[in-house]
mmCIF file of C-alpha atoms in Angstrom:
data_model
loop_
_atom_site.group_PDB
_atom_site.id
_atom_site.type_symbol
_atom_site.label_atom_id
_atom_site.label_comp_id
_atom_site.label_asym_id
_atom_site.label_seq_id
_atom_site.Cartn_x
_atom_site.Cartn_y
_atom_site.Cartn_z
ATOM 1 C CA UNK A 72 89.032 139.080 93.205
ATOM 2 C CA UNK A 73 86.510 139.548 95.832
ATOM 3 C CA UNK A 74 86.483 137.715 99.157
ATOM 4 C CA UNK A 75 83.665 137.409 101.733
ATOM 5 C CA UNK A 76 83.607 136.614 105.345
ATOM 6 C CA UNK A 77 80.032 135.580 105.239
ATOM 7 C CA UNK A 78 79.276 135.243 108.908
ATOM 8 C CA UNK A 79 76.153 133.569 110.402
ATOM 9 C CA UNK A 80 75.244 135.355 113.839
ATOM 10 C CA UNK A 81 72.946 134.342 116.636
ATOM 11 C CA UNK A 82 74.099 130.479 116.646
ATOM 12 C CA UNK A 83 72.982 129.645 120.303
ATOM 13 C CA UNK A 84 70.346 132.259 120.558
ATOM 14 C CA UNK A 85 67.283 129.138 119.178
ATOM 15 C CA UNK A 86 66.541 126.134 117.833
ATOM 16 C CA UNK A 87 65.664 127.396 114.554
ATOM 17 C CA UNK A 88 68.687 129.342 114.176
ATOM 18 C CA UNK A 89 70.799 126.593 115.249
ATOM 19 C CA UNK A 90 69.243 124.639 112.671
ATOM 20 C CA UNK A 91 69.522 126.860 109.736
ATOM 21 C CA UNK A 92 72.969 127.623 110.594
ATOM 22 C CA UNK A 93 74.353 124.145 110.534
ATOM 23 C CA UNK A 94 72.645 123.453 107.412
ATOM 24 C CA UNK A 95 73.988 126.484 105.756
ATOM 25 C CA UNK A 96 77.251 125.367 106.984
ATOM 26 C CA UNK A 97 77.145 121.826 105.576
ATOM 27 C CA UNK A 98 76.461 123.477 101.961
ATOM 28 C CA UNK A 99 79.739 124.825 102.248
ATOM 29 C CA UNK A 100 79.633 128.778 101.628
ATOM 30 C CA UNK A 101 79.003 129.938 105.424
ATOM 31 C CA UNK A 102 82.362 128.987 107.381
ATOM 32 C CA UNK A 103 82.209 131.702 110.231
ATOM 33 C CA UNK A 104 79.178 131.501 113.072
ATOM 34 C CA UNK A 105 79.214 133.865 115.453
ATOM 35 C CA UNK A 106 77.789 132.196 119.171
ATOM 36 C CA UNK A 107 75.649 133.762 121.828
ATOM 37 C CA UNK A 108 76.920 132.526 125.233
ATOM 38 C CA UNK A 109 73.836 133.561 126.829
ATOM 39 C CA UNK A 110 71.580 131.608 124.337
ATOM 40 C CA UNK A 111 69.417 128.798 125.678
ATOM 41 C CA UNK A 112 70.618 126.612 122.720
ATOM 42 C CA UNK A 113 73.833 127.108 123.177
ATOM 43 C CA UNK A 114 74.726 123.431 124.849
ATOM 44 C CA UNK A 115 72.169 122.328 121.817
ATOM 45 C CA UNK A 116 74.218 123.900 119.396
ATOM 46 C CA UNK A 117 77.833 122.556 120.553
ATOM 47 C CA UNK A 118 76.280 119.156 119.800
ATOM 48 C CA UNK A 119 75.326 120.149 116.353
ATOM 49 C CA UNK A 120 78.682 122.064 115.070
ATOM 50 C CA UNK A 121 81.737 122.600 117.830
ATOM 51 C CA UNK A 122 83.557 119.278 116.688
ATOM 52 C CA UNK A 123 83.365 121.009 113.021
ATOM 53 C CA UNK A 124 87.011 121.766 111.805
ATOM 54 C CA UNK A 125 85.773 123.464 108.642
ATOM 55 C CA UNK A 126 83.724 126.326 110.893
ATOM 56 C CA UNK A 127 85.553 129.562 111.915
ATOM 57 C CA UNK A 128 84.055 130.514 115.736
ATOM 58 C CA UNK A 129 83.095 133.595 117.137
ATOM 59 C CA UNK A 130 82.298 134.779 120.464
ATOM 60 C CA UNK A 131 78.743 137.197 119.703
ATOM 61 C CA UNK A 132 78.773 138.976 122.650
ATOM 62 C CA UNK A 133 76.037 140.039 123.756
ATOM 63 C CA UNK A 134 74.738 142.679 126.106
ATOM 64 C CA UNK A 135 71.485 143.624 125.342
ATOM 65 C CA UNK A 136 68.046 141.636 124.026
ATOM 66 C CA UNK A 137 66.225 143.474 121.536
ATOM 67 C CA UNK A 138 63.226 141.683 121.654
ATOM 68 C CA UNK A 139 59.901 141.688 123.681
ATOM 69 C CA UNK A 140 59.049 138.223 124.171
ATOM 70 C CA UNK A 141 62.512 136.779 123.616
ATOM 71 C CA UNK A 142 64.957 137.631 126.049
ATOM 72 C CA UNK A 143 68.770 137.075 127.169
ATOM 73 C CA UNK A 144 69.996 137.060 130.801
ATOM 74 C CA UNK A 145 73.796 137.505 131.882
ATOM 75 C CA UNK A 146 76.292 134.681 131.883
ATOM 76 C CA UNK A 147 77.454 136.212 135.698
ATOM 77 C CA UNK A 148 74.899 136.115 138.528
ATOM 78 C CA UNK A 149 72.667 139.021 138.863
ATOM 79 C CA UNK A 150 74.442 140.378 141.459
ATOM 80 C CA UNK A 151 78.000 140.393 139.816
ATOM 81 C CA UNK A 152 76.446 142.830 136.528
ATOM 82 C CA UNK A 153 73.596 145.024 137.935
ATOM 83 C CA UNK A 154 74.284 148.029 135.763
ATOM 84 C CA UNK A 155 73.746 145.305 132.490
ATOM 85 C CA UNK A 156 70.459 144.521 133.516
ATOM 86 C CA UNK A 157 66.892 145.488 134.099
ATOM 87 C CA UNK A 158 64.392 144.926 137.198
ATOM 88 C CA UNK A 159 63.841 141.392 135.585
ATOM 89 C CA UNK A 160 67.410 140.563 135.351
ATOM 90 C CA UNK A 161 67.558 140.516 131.284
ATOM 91 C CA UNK A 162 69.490 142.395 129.425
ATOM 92 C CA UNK A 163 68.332 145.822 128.409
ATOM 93 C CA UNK A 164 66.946 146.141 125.601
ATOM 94 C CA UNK A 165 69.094 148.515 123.110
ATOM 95 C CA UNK A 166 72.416 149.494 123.713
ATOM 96 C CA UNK A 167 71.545 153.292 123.640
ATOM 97 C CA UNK A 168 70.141 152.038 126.801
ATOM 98 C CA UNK A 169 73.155 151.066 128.374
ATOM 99 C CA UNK A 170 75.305 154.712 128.585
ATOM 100 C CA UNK A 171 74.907 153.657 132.518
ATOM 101 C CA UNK A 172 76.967 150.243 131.950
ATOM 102 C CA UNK A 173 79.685 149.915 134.160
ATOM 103 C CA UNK A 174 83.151 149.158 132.273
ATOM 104 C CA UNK A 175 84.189 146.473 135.095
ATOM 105 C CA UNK A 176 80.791 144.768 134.807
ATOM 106 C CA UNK A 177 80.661 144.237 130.934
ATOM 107 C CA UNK A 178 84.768 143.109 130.931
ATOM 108 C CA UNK A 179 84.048 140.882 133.574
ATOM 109 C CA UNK A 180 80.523 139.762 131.532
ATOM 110 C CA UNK A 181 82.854 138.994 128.457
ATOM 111 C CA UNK A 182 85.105 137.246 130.066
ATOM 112 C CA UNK A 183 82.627 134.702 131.499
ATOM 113 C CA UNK A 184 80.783 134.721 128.420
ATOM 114 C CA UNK A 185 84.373 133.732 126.617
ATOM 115 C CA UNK A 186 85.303 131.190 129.192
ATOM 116 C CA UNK A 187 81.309 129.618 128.474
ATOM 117 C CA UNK A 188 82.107 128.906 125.323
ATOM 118 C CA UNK A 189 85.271 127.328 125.771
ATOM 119 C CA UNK A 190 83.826 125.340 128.429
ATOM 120 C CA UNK A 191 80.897 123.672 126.107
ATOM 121 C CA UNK A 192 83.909 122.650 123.166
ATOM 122 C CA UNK A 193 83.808 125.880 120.838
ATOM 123 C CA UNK A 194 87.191 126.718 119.483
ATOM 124 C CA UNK A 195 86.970 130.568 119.333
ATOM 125 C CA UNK A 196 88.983 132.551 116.931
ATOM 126 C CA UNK A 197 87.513 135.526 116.549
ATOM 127 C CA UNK A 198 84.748 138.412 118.762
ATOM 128 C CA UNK A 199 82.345 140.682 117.617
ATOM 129 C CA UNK A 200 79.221 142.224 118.996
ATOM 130 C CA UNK A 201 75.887 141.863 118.931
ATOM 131 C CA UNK A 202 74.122 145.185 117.731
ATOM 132 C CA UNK A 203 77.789 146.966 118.055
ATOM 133 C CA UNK A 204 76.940 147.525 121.516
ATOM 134 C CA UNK A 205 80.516 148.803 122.344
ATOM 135 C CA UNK A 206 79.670 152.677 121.260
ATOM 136 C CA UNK A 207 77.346 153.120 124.222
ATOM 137 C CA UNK A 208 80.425 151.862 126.768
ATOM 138 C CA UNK A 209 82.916 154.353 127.131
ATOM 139 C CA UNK A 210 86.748 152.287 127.529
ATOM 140 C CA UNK A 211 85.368 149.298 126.321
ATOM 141 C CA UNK A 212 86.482 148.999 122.674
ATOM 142 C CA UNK A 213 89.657 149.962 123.666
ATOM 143 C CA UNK A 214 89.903 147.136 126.310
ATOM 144 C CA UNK A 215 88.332 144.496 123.645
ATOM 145 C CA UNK A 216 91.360 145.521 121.428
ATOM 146 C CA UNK A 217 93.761 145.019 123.919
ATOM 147 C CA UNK A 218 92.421 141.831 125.022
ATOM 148 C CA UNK A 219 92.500 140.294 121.756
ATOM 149 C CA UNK A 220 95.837 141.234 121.247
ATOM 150 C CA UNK A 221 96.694 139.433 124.383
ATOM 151 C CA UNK A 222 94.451 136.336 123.579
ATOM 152 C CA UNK A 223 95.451 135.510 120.280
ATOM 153 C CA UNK A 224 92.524 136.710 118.877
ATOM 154 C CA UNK A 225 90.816 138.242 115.779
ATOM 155 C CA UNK A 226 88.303 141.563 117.146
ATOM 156 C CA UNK A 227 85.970 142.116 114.284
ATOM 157 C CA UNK A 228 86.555 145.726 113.609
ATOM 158 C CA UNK A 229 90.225 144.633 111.711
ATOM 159 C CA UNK A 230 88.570 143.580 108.956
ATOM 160 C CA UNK A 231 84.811 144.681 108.743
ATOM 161 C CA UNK A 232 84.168 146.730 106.091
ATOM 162 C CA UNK A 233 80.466 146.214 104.787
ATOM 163 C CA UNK A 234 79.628 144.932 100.914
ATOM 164 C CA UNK A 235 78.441 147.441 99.201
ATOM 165 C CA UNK A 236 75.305 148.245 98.063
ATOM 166 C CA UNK A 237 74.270 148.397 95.060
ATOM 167 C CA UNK A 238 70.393 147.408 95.153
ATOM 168 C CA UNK A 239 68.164 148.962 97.769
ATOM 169 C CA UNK A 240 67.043 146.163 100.149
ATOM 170 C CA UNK A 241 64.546 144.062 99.545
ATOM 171 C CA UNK A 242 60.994 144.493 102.388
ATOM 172 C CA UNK A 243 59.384 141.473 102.363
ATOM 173 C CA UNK A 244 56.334 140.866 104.340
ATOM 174 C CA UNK A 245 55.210 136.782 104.814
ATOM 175 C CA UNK A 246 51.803 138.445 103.166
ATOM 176 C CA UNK A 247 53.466 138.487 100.267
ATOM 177 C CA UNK A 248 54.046 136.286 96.810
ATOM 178 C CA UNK A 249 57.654 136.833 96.019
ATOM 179 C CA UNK A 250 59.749 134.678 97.132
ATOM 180 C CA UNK A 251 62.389 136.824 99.612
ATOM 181 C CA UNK A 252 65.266 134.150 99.168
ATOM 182 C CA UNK A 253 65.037 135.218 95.141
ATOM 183 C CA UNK A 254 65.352 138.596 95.908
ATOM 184 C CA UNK A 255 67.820 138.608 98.179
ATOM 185 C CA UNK A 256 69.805 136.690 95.546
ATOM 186 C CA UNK A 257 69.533 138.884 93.145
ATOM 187 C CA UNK A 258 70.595 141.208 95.277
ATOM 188 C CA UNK A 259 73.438 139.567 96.391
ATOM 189 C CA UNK A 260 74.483 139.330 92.702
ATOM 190 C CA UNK A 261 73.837 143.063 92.252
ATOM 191 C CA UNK A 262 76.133 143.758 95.081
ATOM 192 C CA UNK A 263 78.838 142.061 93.931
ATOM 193 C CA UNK A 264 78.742 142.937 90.218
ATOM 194 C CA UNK A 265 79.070 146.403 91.544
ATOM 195 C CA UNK A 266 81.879 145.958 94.110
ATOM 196 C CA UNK A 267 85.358 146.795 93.214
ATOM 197 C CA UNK A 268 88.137 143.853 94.288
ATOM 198 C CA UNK A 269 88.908 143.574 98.294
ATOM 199 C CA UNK A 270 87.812 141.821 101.242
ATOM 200 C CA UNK A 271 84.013 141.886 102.601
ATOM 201 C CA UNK A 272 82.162 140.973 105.615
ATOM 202 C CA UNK A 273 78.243 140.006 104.906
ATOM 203 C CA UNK A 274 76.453 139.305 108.077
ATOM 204 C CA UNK A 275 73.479 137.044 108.080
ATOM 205 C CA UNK A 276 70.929 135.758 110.684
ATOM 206 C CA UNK A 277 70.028 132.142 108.861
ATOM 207 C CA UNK A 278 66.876 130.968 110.692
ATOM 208 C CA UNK A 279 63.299 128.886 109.336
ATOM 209 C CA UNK A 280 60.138 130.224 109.258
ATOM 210 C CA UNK A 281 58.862 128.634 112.388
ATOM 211 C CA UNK A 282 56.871 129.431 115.232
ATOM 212 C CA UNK A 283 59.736 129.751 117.933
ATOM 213 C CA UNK A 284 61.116 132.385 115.097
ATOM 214 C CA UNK A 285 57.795 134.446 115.088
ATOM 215 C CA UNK A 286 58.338 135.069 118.833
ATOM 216 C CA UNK A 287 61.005 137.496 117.693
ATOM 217 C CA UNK A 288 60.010 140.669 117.448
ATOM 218 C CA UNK A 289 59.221 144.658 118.791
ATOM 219 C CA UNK A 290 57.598 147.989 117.972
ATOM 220 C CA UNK A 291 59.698 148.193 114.711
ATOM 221 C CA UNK A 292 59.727 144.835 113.303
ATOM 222 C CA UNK A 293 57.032 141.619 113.916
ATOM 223 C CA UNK A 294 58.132 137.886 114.416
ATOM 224 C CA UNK A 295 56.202 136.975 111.290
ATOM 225 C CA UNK A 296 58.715 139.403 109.396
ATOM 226 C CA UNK A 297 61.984 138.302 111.139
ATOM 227 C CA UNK A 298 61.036 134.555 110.553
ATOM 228 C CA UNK A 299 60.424 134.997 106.747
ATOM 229 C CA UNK A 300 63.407 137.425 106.118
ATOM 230 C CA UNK A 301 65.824 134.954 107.684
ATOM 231 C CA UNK A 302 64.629 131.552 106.485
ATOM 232 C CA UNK A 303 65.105 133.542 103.530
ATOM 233 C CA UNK A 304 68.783 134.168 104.131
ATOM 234 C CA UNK A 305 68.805 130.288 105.111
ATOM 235 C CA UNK A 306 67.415 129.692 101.731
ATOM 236 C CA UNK A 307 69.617 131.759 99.657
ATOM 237 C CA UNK A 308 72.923 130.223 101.001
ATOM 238 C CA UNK A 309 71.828 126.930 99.911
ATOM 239 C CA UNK A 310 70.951 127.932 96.514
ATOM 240 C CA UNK A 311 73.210 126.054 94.004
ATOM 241 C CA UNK A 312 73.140 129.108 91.638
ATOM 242 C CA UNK A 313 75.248 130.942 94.521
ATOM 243 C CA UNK A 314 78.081 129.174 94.781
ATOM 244 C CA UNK A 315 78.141 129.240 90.731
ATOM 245 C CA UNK A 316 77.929 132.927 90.499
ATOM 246 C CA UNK A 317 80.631 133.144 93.040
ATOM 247 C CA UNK A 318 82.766 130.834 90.358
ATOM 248 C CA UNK A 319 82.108 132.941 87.918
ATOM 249 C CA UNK A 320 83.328 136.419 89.681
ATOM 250 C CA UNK A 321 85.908 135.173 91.439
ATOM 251 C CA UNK A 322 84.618 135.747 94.440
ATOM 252 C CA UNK A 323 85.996 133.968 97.431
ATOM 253 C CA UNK A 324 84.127 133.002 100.529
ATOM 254 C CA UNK A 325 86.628 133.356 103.604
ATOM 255 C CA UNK A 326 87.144 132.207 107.448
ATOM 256 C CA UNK A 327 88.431 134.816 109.925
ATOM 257 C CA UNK A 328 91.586 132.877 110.634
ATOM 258 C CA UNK A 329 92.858 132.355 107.045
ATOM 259 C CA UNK A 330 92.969 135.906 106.988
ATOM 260 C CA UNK A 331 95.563 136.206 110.246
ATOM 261 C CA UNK A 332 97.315 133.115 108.671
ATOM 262 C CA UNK A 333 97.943 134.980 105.452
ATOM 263 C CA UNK A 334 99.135 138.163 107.380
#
């Protein structure tokens, strides 16, 4: 038997992510979201899913924003997290950026971050990070260990151990014919097939095609791309062929905190 924790990340971070997330959720596969504190839709997104008792959720958090034109600031003031920022306050931009990051600042950055969530109705069970950040601060995995420990909850790095892969990934390009969500399917299937039994985490980024997603983007990847790779992944979760092939190989789609309850 093969169980996923299929995760959907960046729930907070827009509109169109919000959006695709909640649908993917209502189709029944996707059970853990992962939520940006710092997102402008975060307040949006509490409307749309914290009241939802069938949703495992996450604290993302986040200390960097990857993007040019999209950007994340600090839940703290300015003043209380100057080594997490740049000279226009956001967050810098990668975190092999952020080997200057004072260890204080980003604790005391989670912690508000944490307490944000709580504070707009989001039961969370479990934290992980966005972009893995935690390499580039030295002490801080160790502290977000401890402090999980203390809170009651589920760090991430206990269970995460990728699907493997069996097909190389798909490059789609909104240029092109093929339909990505097909692909990634197939994919998907390829991965599985190929996977001995044990317990998976498959992170996705379910967004739509939309303009607010084509403001995503840098040097190494366009908008256009990032919206038609994850309306993509939107599309593929609601596939009805998925949860059938899941049926059929015994494969399990999991929430972080049936895992702790069957430990």
């Amino acid at each position: 038997m093969i169980r996923l924790l299929l995760r959907g990340d960046d729930f907070g971070g827009s509109l169109s992510a919000n959006q695709a997330i909640a649908e993917a959720c209502e189709h029944g596969l996707l059970k853990n979201v992962s939520v940006m504190a710092p997102g402008p839709y975060l307040e949006q997104g509490a409307l749309l899913l914290a009241d939802c008792k069938e949703i495992c959720f996450g604290m993302h958090i986040t200390m960097n924003a990857e993007w040019d034109r999209v950007k994340w600031k600090p839940v703290l003031p300015a003043n209380q997290v100057p080594s997490l920022i740049d000279e226009q306050g956001y967050f810098l931009a990668h975190p092999s950026l952020m080997g200057k990051v004072n260890l204080e600042e980003a604790i005391a950055e989670t912690l508000a971050q944490y307490n944000r969530l709580r504070e707009v109705g989001f039961r969370i069970s479990y934290v992980d990070e966005h972009m893995f950040f935690s390499y580039s601060v030295k002490g801080y995995a160790e502290w977000l260990d401890a402090w999980c420990r203390r809170e009651g909850l589920i760090n991430f790095h206990r269970y995460f151990r990728p699907l493997p892969r069996a097909a190389e990934a798909a490059a789609g390009s909104p240029a092109e014919t093929v339909d990505l969500a097909q692909i990634y399917l197939s994919d998907h299937r390829q991965d599985i097939q190929s996977a001995p039994e044990g317990l998976y985490t498959v992170i996705l980024h379910p967004g739509l095609d939309s303009e607010e997603m084509r403001q995503f983007g840098n040097a190494e990847i366009s908008g256009e791309q990032i919206a038609a790779e994850r309306d993509a992944e939107r599309r593929m979760l609601l596939v009805p062929d998925l949860a059938t092939f899941y049926s059929q190989y015994d494969v399990t789609s999991v929430r972080y905190d049936e895992l702790e309850e069957r430990n």
